Amino acid sequence: METVVSGIRSTGKLHLGNYYGAVKNFVQMQHEFNCFFFIADYHSLTTHPTPSDLHGNVKQVLIEYLAAGIDPEKATIYVQSDVPEIAELYLYLNMNAYMGELERSASFKDKVRSHPDNVNAGLLTYPVLMAADILIHKATKVPVGKDQEQHLEMARTFANRFNRLYSNEYFPEPYAFNFSNNLVKIPGLDGKGKMGKSEGEANAVYLSDSPEVIRKKVMRAVTDAGPTVENQEKPEAVKNLFDLMNVVSSADTLQHFDQLYNSCQIRYGDMKKQLSEDMIIATEPMRQRINDIAGDSSYLRQVARHGALKARESASKTIKEVREIIGFRNF
Ligand code: TRP
């Protein structure tokens, strides 16, 4: 059976973009593959969280993974920092990762632009750590969004370089994978790009948001003054609302508002009302479970321990073989 690895950075609560873009995919994949899903807390250190923020964020993501339906008996769910073998593989891979290629990565250039005061080496080698996350389980399938394509290409480069250096075929090549074949990009409410935490609190709808908060955020979503010509193309801000409706509402509902738009009769207030109610319905079961699971610390402890054990079993096998290949020997 093929092995799947994916992770989410532990920056706290999950939004609809995380859910529809990644976690929902994980839930479907866990039945068909050997899946490892982790919470990327080493990666989150690039932005220097306080100790209590770090733990709180990891806990929140774990709770929400479980609430969304990842089953710890089917998939291996673990916290990255519970598996020190990942850090060890990262060290080895760093020896074969070149400054030039790391500096050219789009995500690194973005960070240099957005946080010029914190361009640390961890940011530079972020793709190497990500490659270690994947290669530690020799995974071939990585369910991620389009924005991670370049990181996966780098993971393949590092895997192949290791293989060439040591003249073997130890690491398989990992590829981006989408279970349902349509890579869904979930837009934010600000009328611009994708839903994301860094774009501001009001841009994202969180799985844990209360119905009142969801209504308030959606009602404030950016639109335009309305269409003036029949069947005109939708500007990005308006298209975003339709894209969101496409994931949470029924096909009939979507079609209804599409027709109103095309005949210039749409009232965005009505559409937003419908959209927020459908978002509330779509997230309701998870919201309930988030509360239940959050209150059960012994269950969370058990899940984290069980996951760490299973992940380390796989990771330590790889590290043992990698050390052997590199040439470390016991006296
Ligand atoms: N870089 C990924 C993101 O920002 C998170 C991530 C870290 C990841 N390590 C990974 C995803 C390994 C897949 C596999 O979304």
Tab-separated table of C-alpha atoms and ligand atoms in Angstrom:
chain	number	residue	atom	x	y	z
A	1	MET	CA	0.000	0.000	0.000
A	2	GLU	CA	1.291	3.449	-0.848
A	3	THR	CA	2.346	5.763	1.930
A	4	VAL	CA	0.905	9.236	2.351
A	5	VAL	CA	2.339	12.047	4.460
A	6	SER	CA	0.935	15.478	5.053
A	7	GLY	CA	1.151	18.140	7.697
A	8	ILE	CA	-0.340	21.419	8.687
A	9	ARG	CA	1.633	24.138	10.379
A	10	SER	CA	0.500	24.559	13.952
A	11	THR	CA	-0.556	28.172	13.861
A	12	GLY	CA	-3.775	27.503	15.801
A	13	LYS	CA	-7.364	26.932	14.785
A	14	LEU	CA	-8.218	25.627	11.323
A	15	HIS	CA	-10.235	27.632	8.797
A	16	LEU	CA	-12.443	26.443	5.949
A	17	GLY	CA	-9.462	26.690	3.599
A	18	ASN	CA	-7.515	24.178	5.727
A	19	TYR	CA	-10.552	21.939	5.907
A	20	TYR	CA	-11.683	21.894	2.267
A	21	GLY	CA	-8.167	22.286	0.889
A	22	ALA	CA	-6.480	19.615	3.002
A	23	VAL	CA	-8.121	17.959	5.989
A	24	LYS	CA	-11.200	16.718	4.150
A	25	ASN	CA	-8.837	15.088	1.682
A	26	PHE	CA	-6.992	13.425	4.579
A	27	VAL	CA	-10.238	12.004	5.926
A	28	GLN	CA	-10.988	10.386	2.566
A	29	MET	CA	-7.461	9.071	2.076
A	30	GLN	CA	-7.141	7.400	5.448
A	31	HIS	CA	-9.330	4.540	4.254
A	32	GLU	CA	-7.205	3.736	1.220
A	33	PHE	CA	-3.575	4.406	2.058
A	34	ASN	CA	-1.015	4.064	4.792
A	35	CYS	CA	-1.428	7.636	6.083
A	36	PHE	CA	0.724	9.788	8.325
A	37	PHE	CA	-0.789	13.143	9.266
A	38	PHE	CA	1.172	15.412	11.524
A	39	ILE	CA	1.161	18.794	13.181
A	40	ALA	CA	4.159	20.778	11.999
A	41	ASP	CA	5.368	22.430	15.173
A	42	TYR	CA	9.070	22.456	14.258
A	43	HIS	CA	8.105	24.488	11.197
A	44	SER	CA	6.170	26.939	13.352
A	45	LEU	CA	9.345	27.906	15.242
A	46	THR	CA	10.400	30.068	12.293
A	47	THR	CA	8.095	32.755	13.700
A	48	HIS	CA	9.198	32.334	17.363
A	49	PRO	CA	5.951	31.505	19.213
A	50	THR	CA	5.987	31.764	23.014
A	51	PRO	CA	6.077	28.384	24.833
A	52	SER	CA	2.406	28.587	25.766
A	53	ASP	CA	1.313	29.667	22.282
A	54	LEU	CA	3.297	26.792	20.807
A	55	HIS	CA	1.583	24.168	22.924
A	56	GLY	CA	-1.860	25.761	22.692
A	57	ASN	CA	-1.670	25.862	18.908
A	58	VAL	CA	-0.542	22.245	18.596
A	59	LYS	CA	-3.366	21.160	20.879
A	60	GLN	CA	-5.929	23.124	18.894
A	61	VAL	CA	-4.863	21.571	15.586
A	62	LEU	CA	-4.896	18.087	17.104
A	63	ILE	CA	-8.419	18.642	18.443
A	64	GLU	CA	-9.622	19.902	15.083
A	65	TYR	CA	-7.976	17.092	13.088
A	66	LEU	CA	-9.925	14.663	15.236
A	67	ALA	CA	-13.131	16.701	15.105
A	68	ALA	CA	-12.902	16.785	11.300
A	69	GLY	CA	-12.857	13.005	11.192
A	70	ILE	CA	-9.243	11.839	11.074
A	71	ASP	CA	-9.377	8.515	12.846
A	72	PRO	CA	-6.325	7.685	14.995
A	73	GLU	CA	-7.028	3.975	14.505
A	74	LYS	CA	-6.835	4.322	10.717
A	75	ALA	CA	-4.228	7.027	10.163
A	76	THR	CA	-1.153	7.816	12.204
A	77	ILE	CA	-1.695	11.268	13.728
A	78	TYR	CA	1.276	12.775	15.486
A	79	VAL	CA	3.073	15.893	16.551
A	80	GLN	CA	6.233	16.487	14.489
A	81	SER	CA	8.400	17.316	17.522
A	82	ASP	CA	7.476	13.953	19.095
A	83	VAL	CA	9.524	12.338	16.329
A	84	PRO	CA	13.156	13.503	16.735
A	85	GLU	CA	14.196	11.258	13.839
A	86	ILE	CA	12.715	13.945	11.567
A	87	ALA	CA	15.204	16.491	12.932
A	88	GLU	CA	18.021	14.024	12.388
A	89	LEU	CA	17.062	13.408	8.755
A	90	TYR	CA	16.751	17.186	8.285
A	91	LEU	CA	20.368	17.527	9.433
A	92	TYR	CA	21.581	14.959	6.910
A	93	LEU	CA	19.547	16.418	4.051
A	94	ASN	CA	20.845	19.913	4.837
A	95	MET	CA	24.331	18.757	3.889
A	96	ASN	CA	23.133	18.244	0.326
A	97	ALA	CA	20.866	21.269	-0.018
A	98	TYR	CA	22.474	24.230	-1.737
A	99	MET	CA	22.154	27.870	-0.713
A	100	GLY	CA	21.308	28.954	-4.249
A	101	GLU	CA	18.339	26.636	-4.688
A	102	LEU	CA	16.995	27.436	-1.223
A	103	GLU	CA	17.262	31.178	-1.812
A	104	ARG	CA	15.394	30.827	-5.075
A	105	SER	CA	12.330	29.167	-3.521
A	106	ALA	CA	9.209	31.278	-3.925
A	107	SER	CA	8.110	30.802	-0.321
A	108	PHE	CA	11.494	31.980	0.964
A	109	LYS	CA	11.432	35.065	-1.246
A	110	ASP	CA	7.915	35.800	0.018
A	111	LYS	CA	9.062	35.630	3.619
A	112	VAL	CA	12.058	37.846	2.965
A	113	ARG	CA	9.641	40.377	1.552
A	114	SER	CA	7.020	40.081	4.285
A	115	HIS	CA	9.330	39.652	7.340
A	116	PRO	CA	12.620	41.349	6.452
A	117	ASP	CA	13.466	41.542	10.160
A	118	ASN	CA	13.308	37.764	10.715
A	119	VAL	CA	15.038	36.016	7.846
A	120	ASN	CA	16.401	33.094	9.851
A	121	ALA	CA	18.141	29.963	8.574
A	122	GLY	CA	15.082	27.893	9.517
A	123	LEU	CA	13.068	29.800	6.933
A	124	LEU	CA	15.758	29.210	4.353
A	125	THR	CA	15.803	25.475	5.030
A	126	TYR	CA	12.033	25.117	5.462
A	127	PRO	CA	11.825	22.996	2.276
A	128	VAL	CA	14.524	20.678	3.631
A	129	LEU	CA	12.555	20.076	6.821
A	130	MET	CA	9.458	19.475	4.727
A	131	ALA	CA	11.397	16.955	2.621
A	132	ALA	CA	12.498	15.227	5.831
A	133	ASP	CA	8.853	15.051	6.981
A	134	ILE	CA	7.969	13.203	3.808
A	135	LEU	CA	11.068	11.072	3.228
A	136	ILE	CA	11.215	9.861	6.833
A	137	HIS	CA	8.268	7.569	5.972
A	138	LYS	CA	9.366	7.084	2.352
A	139	ALA	CA	6.022	8.494	1.247
A	140	THR	CA	5.087	8.795	-2.418
A	141	LYS	CA	1.842	10.740	-2.088
A	142	VAL	CA	1.522	14.126	-0.427
A	143	PRO	CA	-1.922	15.731	-0.290
A	144	VAL	CA	-1.220	19.470	-0.413
A	145	GLY	CA	-2.477	22.560	-2.178
A	146	LYS	CA	-1.045	24.100	-5.325
A	147	ASP	CA	1.124	26.510	-3.346
A	148	GLN	CA	3.216	23.554	-2.133
A	149	GLU	CA	4.153	22.225	-5.583
A	150	GLN	CA	7.558	23.843	-5.520
A	151	HIS	CA	8.344	22.392	-2.101
A	152	LEU	CA	7.537	18.933	-3.401
A	153	GLU	CA	9.750	19.445	-6.385
A	154	MET	CA	12.552	20.305	-3.958
A	155	ALA	CA	11.773	17.187	-1.913
A	156	ARG	CA	12.224	15.124	-5.079
A	157	THR	CA	15.498	16.908	-5.789
A	158	PHE	CA	16.816	16.141	-2.292
A	159	ALA	CA	15.664	12.513	-2.470
A	160	ASN	CA	17.296	11.995	-5.855
A	161	ARG	CA	20.477	13.749	-4.808
A	162	PHE	CA	20.793	11.504	-1.771
A	163	ASN	CA	20.216	8.459	-3.944
A	164	ARG	CA	22.822	9.571	-6.465
A	165	LEU	CA	25.402	10.488	-3.836
A	166	TYR	CA	25.180	7.052	-2.277
A	167	SER	CA	24.482	5.170	-5.499
A	168	ASN	CA	21.252	3.583	-4.460
A	169	GLU	CA	17.513	3.978	-4.875
A	170	TYR	CA	16.669	4.359	-1.251
A	171	PHE	CA	14.176	7.223	-1.329
A	172	PRO	CA	11.147	7.089	-3.647
A	173	GLU	CA	9.971	10.329	-5.283
A	174	PRO	CA	7.060	12.040	-3.540
A	175	TYR	CA	4.350	13.729	-5.579
A	176	ALA	CA	1.516	16.096	-4.751
A	177	PHE	CA	-1.745	14.238	-4.654
A	178	ASN	CA	-5.354	15.255	-4.566
A	179	PHE	CA	-7.889	12.626	-3.706
A	180	SER	CA	-10.880	14.130	-5.432
A	181	ASN	CA	-8.865	15.387	-8.412
A	182	ASN	CA	-10.164	18.923	-8.244
A	183	LEU	CA	-7.666	21.036	-6.357
A	184	VAL	CA	-10.001	23.315	-4.452
A	185	LYS	CA	-8.706	26.745	-3.712
A	186	ILE	CA	-10.747	28.274	-0.943
A	187	PRO	CA	-10.900	32.057	-1.267
A	188	GLY	CA	-11.014	34.411	1.683
A	189	LEU	CA	-13.709	36.975	2.478
A	190	ASP	CA	-11.581	40.010	1.654
A	191	GLY	CA	-12.246	39.681	-2.056
A	192	LYS	CA	-8.601	39.070	-2.900
A	193	GLY	CA	-6.643	35.849	-2.600
A	194	LYS	CA	-6.993	32.613	-0.704
A	195	MET	CA	-8.362	32.158	2.776
A	196	GLY	CA	-5.558	32.486	5.270
A	197	LYS	CA	-4.811	33.500	8.771
A	198	SER	CA	-2.105	35.966	7.844
A	199	GLU	CA	-4.620	37.929	5.772
A	200	GLY	CA	-6.410	39.036	8.941
A	201	GLU	CA	-8.957	37.489	11.296
A	202	ALA	CA	-11.993	38.665	9.279
A	203	ASN	CA	-10.769	37.050	6.061
A	204	ALA	CA	-11.135	33.495	7.329
A	205	VAL	CA	-14.032	31.469	8.713
A	206	TYR	CA	-12.806	29.043	11.366
A	207	LEU	CA	-14.269	25.619	12.112
A	208	SER	CA	-14.611	26.754	15.708
A	209	ASP	CA	-16.340	30.074	14.902
A	210	SER	CA	-19.794	30.394	16.450
A	211	PRO	CA	-22.796	30.810	14.125
A	212	GLU	CA	-23.024	34.498	15.105
A	213	VAL	CA	-19.393	35.098	14.219
A	214	ILE	CA	-19.796	33.290	10.879
A	215	ARG	CA	-22.840	35.429	10.014
A	216	LYS	CA	-21.018	38.620	10.932
A	217	LYS	CA	-17.906	37.759	8.906
A	218	VAL	CA	-19.832	36.691	5.812
A	219	MET	CA	-22.092	39.754	5.873
A	220	ARG	CA	-18.960	41.912	5.836
A	221	ALA	CA	-17.377	40.064	2.900
A	222	VAL	CA	-16.222	42.286	0.055
A	223	THR	CA	-18.435	42.469	-3.074
A	224	ASP	CA	-19.022	45.036	-5.818
A	225	ALA	CA	-21.980	47.264	-6.688
A	226	GLY	CA	-23.656	44.452	-8.629
A	227	PRO	CA	-23.763	43.386	-12.279
A	228	THR	CA	-25.074	45.848	-14.866
A	229	VAL	CA	-24.864	43.705	-18.000
A	230	GLU	CA	-26.463	40.272	-18.350
A	231	ASN	CA	-24.136	37.261	-18.168
A	232	GLN	CA	-21.132	39.426	-17.436
A	233	GLU	CA	-17.987	37.900	-16.043
A	234	LYS	CA	-17.746	37.977	-12.259
A	235	PRO	CA	-15.012	40.149	-10.752
A	236	GLU	CA	-12.724	38.302	-8.329
A	237	ALA	CA	-14.435	39.451	-5.127
A	238	VAL	CA	-17.836	38.223	-6.337
A	239	LYS	CA	-16.450	35.039	-7.856
A	240	ASN	CA	-14.988	34.276	-4.434
A	241	LEU	CA	-18.443	34.239	-2.875
A	242	PHE	CA	-19.647	31.843	-5.554
A	243	ASP	CA	-16.588	29.632	-5.029
A	244	LEU	CA	-17.334	29.465	-1.316
A	245	MET	CA	-20.955	28.654	-2.042
A	246	ASN	CA	-19.778	25.922	-4.356
A	247	VAL	CA	-18.153	24.073	-1.444
A	248	VAL	CA	-20.761	24.538	1.298
A	249	SER	CA	-24.109	24.875	-0.505
A	250	SER	CA	-26.190	22.564	-2.689
A	251	ALA	CA	-25.901	22.662	-6.478
A	252	ASP	CA	-29.450	24.064	-6.665
A	253	THR	CA	-28.632	26.929	-4.371
A	254	LEU	CA	-25.530	27.786	-6.323
A	255	GLN	CA	-27.426	27.685	-9.580
A	256	HIS	CA	-30.187	29.867	-8.153
A	257	PHE	CA	-27.803	32.691	-7.264
A	258	ASP	CA	-25.857	32.240	-10.467
A	259	GLN	CA	-29.049	32.839	-12.438
A	260	LEU	CA	-29.870	35.908	-10.375
A	261	TYR	CA	-26.385	37.227	-11.056
A	262	ASN	CA	-26.640	36.577	-14.762
A	263	SER	CA	-29.981	38.359	-14.986
A	264	CYS	CA	-28.658	41.292	-12.890
A	265	GLN	CA	-31.230	40.670	-10.169
A	266	ILE	CA	-28.885	39.459	-7.492
A	267	ARG	CA	-28.965	40.938	-4.002
A	268	TYR	CA	-25.679	40.163	-2.332
A	269	GLY	CA	-27.269	40.485	1.105
A	270	ASP	CA	-29.551	37.521	0.349
A	271	MET	CA	-26.712	35.513	-1.079
A	272	LYS	CA	-24.541	36.167	1.953
A	273	LYS	CA	-27.364	35.169	4.273
A	274	GLN	CA	-27.726	31.859	2.462
A	275	LEU	CA	-23.970	31.350	2.326
A	276	SER	CA	-23.505	31.927	6.033
A	277	GLU	CA	-26.363	29.573	6.943
A	278	ASP	CA	-24.884	26.863	4.711
A	279	MET	CA	-21.448	27.390	6.266
A	280	ILE	CA	-23.002	27.032	9.698
A	281	ILE	CA	-24.686	23.767	8.686
A	282	ALA	CA	-21.507	22.420	7.071
A	283	THR	CA	-19.409	23.097	10.157
A	284	GLU	CA	-21.983	22.290	12.842
A	285	PRO	CA	-20.942	18.660	13.529
A	286	MET	CA	-17.293	19.678	13.774
A	287	ARG	CA	-18.047	22.595	16.073
A	288	GLN	CA	-19.792	20.212	18.468
A	289	ARG	CA	-16.976	17.707	18.381
A	290	ILE	CA	-14.309	20.380	18.851
A	291	ASN	CA	-15.933	21.286	22.159
A	292	ASP	CA	-16.302	17.669	23.278
A	293	ILE	CA	-12.755	16.659	22.388
A	294	ALA	CA	-11.218	19.837	23.825
A	295	GLY	CA	-12.604	18.859	27.205
A	296	ASP	CA	-11.136	15.349	27.124
A	297	SER	CA	-7.449	15.737	27.892
A	298	SER	CA	-6.910	12.076	28.650
A	299	TYR	CA	-8.188	11.133	25.171
A	300	LEU	CA	-5.891	13.756	23.597
A	301	ARG	CA	-2.924	12.450	25.556
A	302	GLN	CA	-3.687	8.898	24.475
A	303	VAL	CA	-4.031	9.888	20.792
A	304	ALA	CA	-0.750	11.839	20.841
A	305	ARG	CA	1.142	8.990	22.521
A	306	HIS	CA	-0.255	6.320	20.255
A	307	GLY	CA	0.543	8.428	17.166
A	308	ALA	CA	4.074	9.228	18.317
A	309	LEU	CA	4.778	5.537	18.884
A	310	LYS	CA	3.548	4.520	15.444
A	311	ALA	CA	5.331	7.405	13.706
A	312	ARG	CA	8.597	6.691	15.506
A	313	GLU	CA	8.434	3.039	14.590
A	314	SER	CA	8.415	3.983	10.915
A	315	ALA	CA	10.875	6.890	11.306
A	316	SER	CA	13.469	5.001	13.310
A	317	LYS	CA	13.581	2.252	10.705
A	318	THR	CA	14.393	4.864	8.036
A	319	ILE	CA	16.988	6.617	10.193
A	320	LYS	CA	18.730	3.347	10.976
A	321	GLU	CA	18.988	2.561	7.259
A	322	VAL	CA	20.023	6.101	6.338
A	323	ARG	CA	22.815	6.094	8.928
A	324	GLU	CA	24.009	2.817	7.539
A	325	ILE	CA	23.961	4.178	3.955
A	326	ILE	CA	25.823	7.354	4.944
A	327	GLY	CA	28.491	5.291	6.638
A	328	PHE	CA	28.013	5.708	10.376
A	329	ARG	CA	29.230	2.559	12.066
A	330	ASN	CA	29.254	1.313	15.614
A	331	PHE	CA	32.594	0.401	17.176
B	1	TRP	N1	4.468	23.474	4.097
B	1	TRP	C1	3.154	22.934	4.341
B	1	TRP	C2	2.147	24.077	4.294
B	1	TRP	O1	2.480	25.201	4.582
B	1	TRP	C3	3.066	22.231	5.674
B	1	TRP	C4	3.984	21.050	5.712
B	1	TRP	C5	5.126	20.939	6.421
B	1	TRP	C6	3.819	19.846	4.980
B	1	TRP	N2	5.694	19.719	6.211
B	1	TRP	C7	4.917	19.039	5.325
B	1	TRP	C8	2.860	19.388	4.085
B	1	TRP	C9	5.077	17.761	4.781
B	1	TRP	C10	3.019	18.115	3.533
B	1	TRP	C11	4.126	17.310	3.880
B	1	TRP	O2	0.998	23.832	3.998
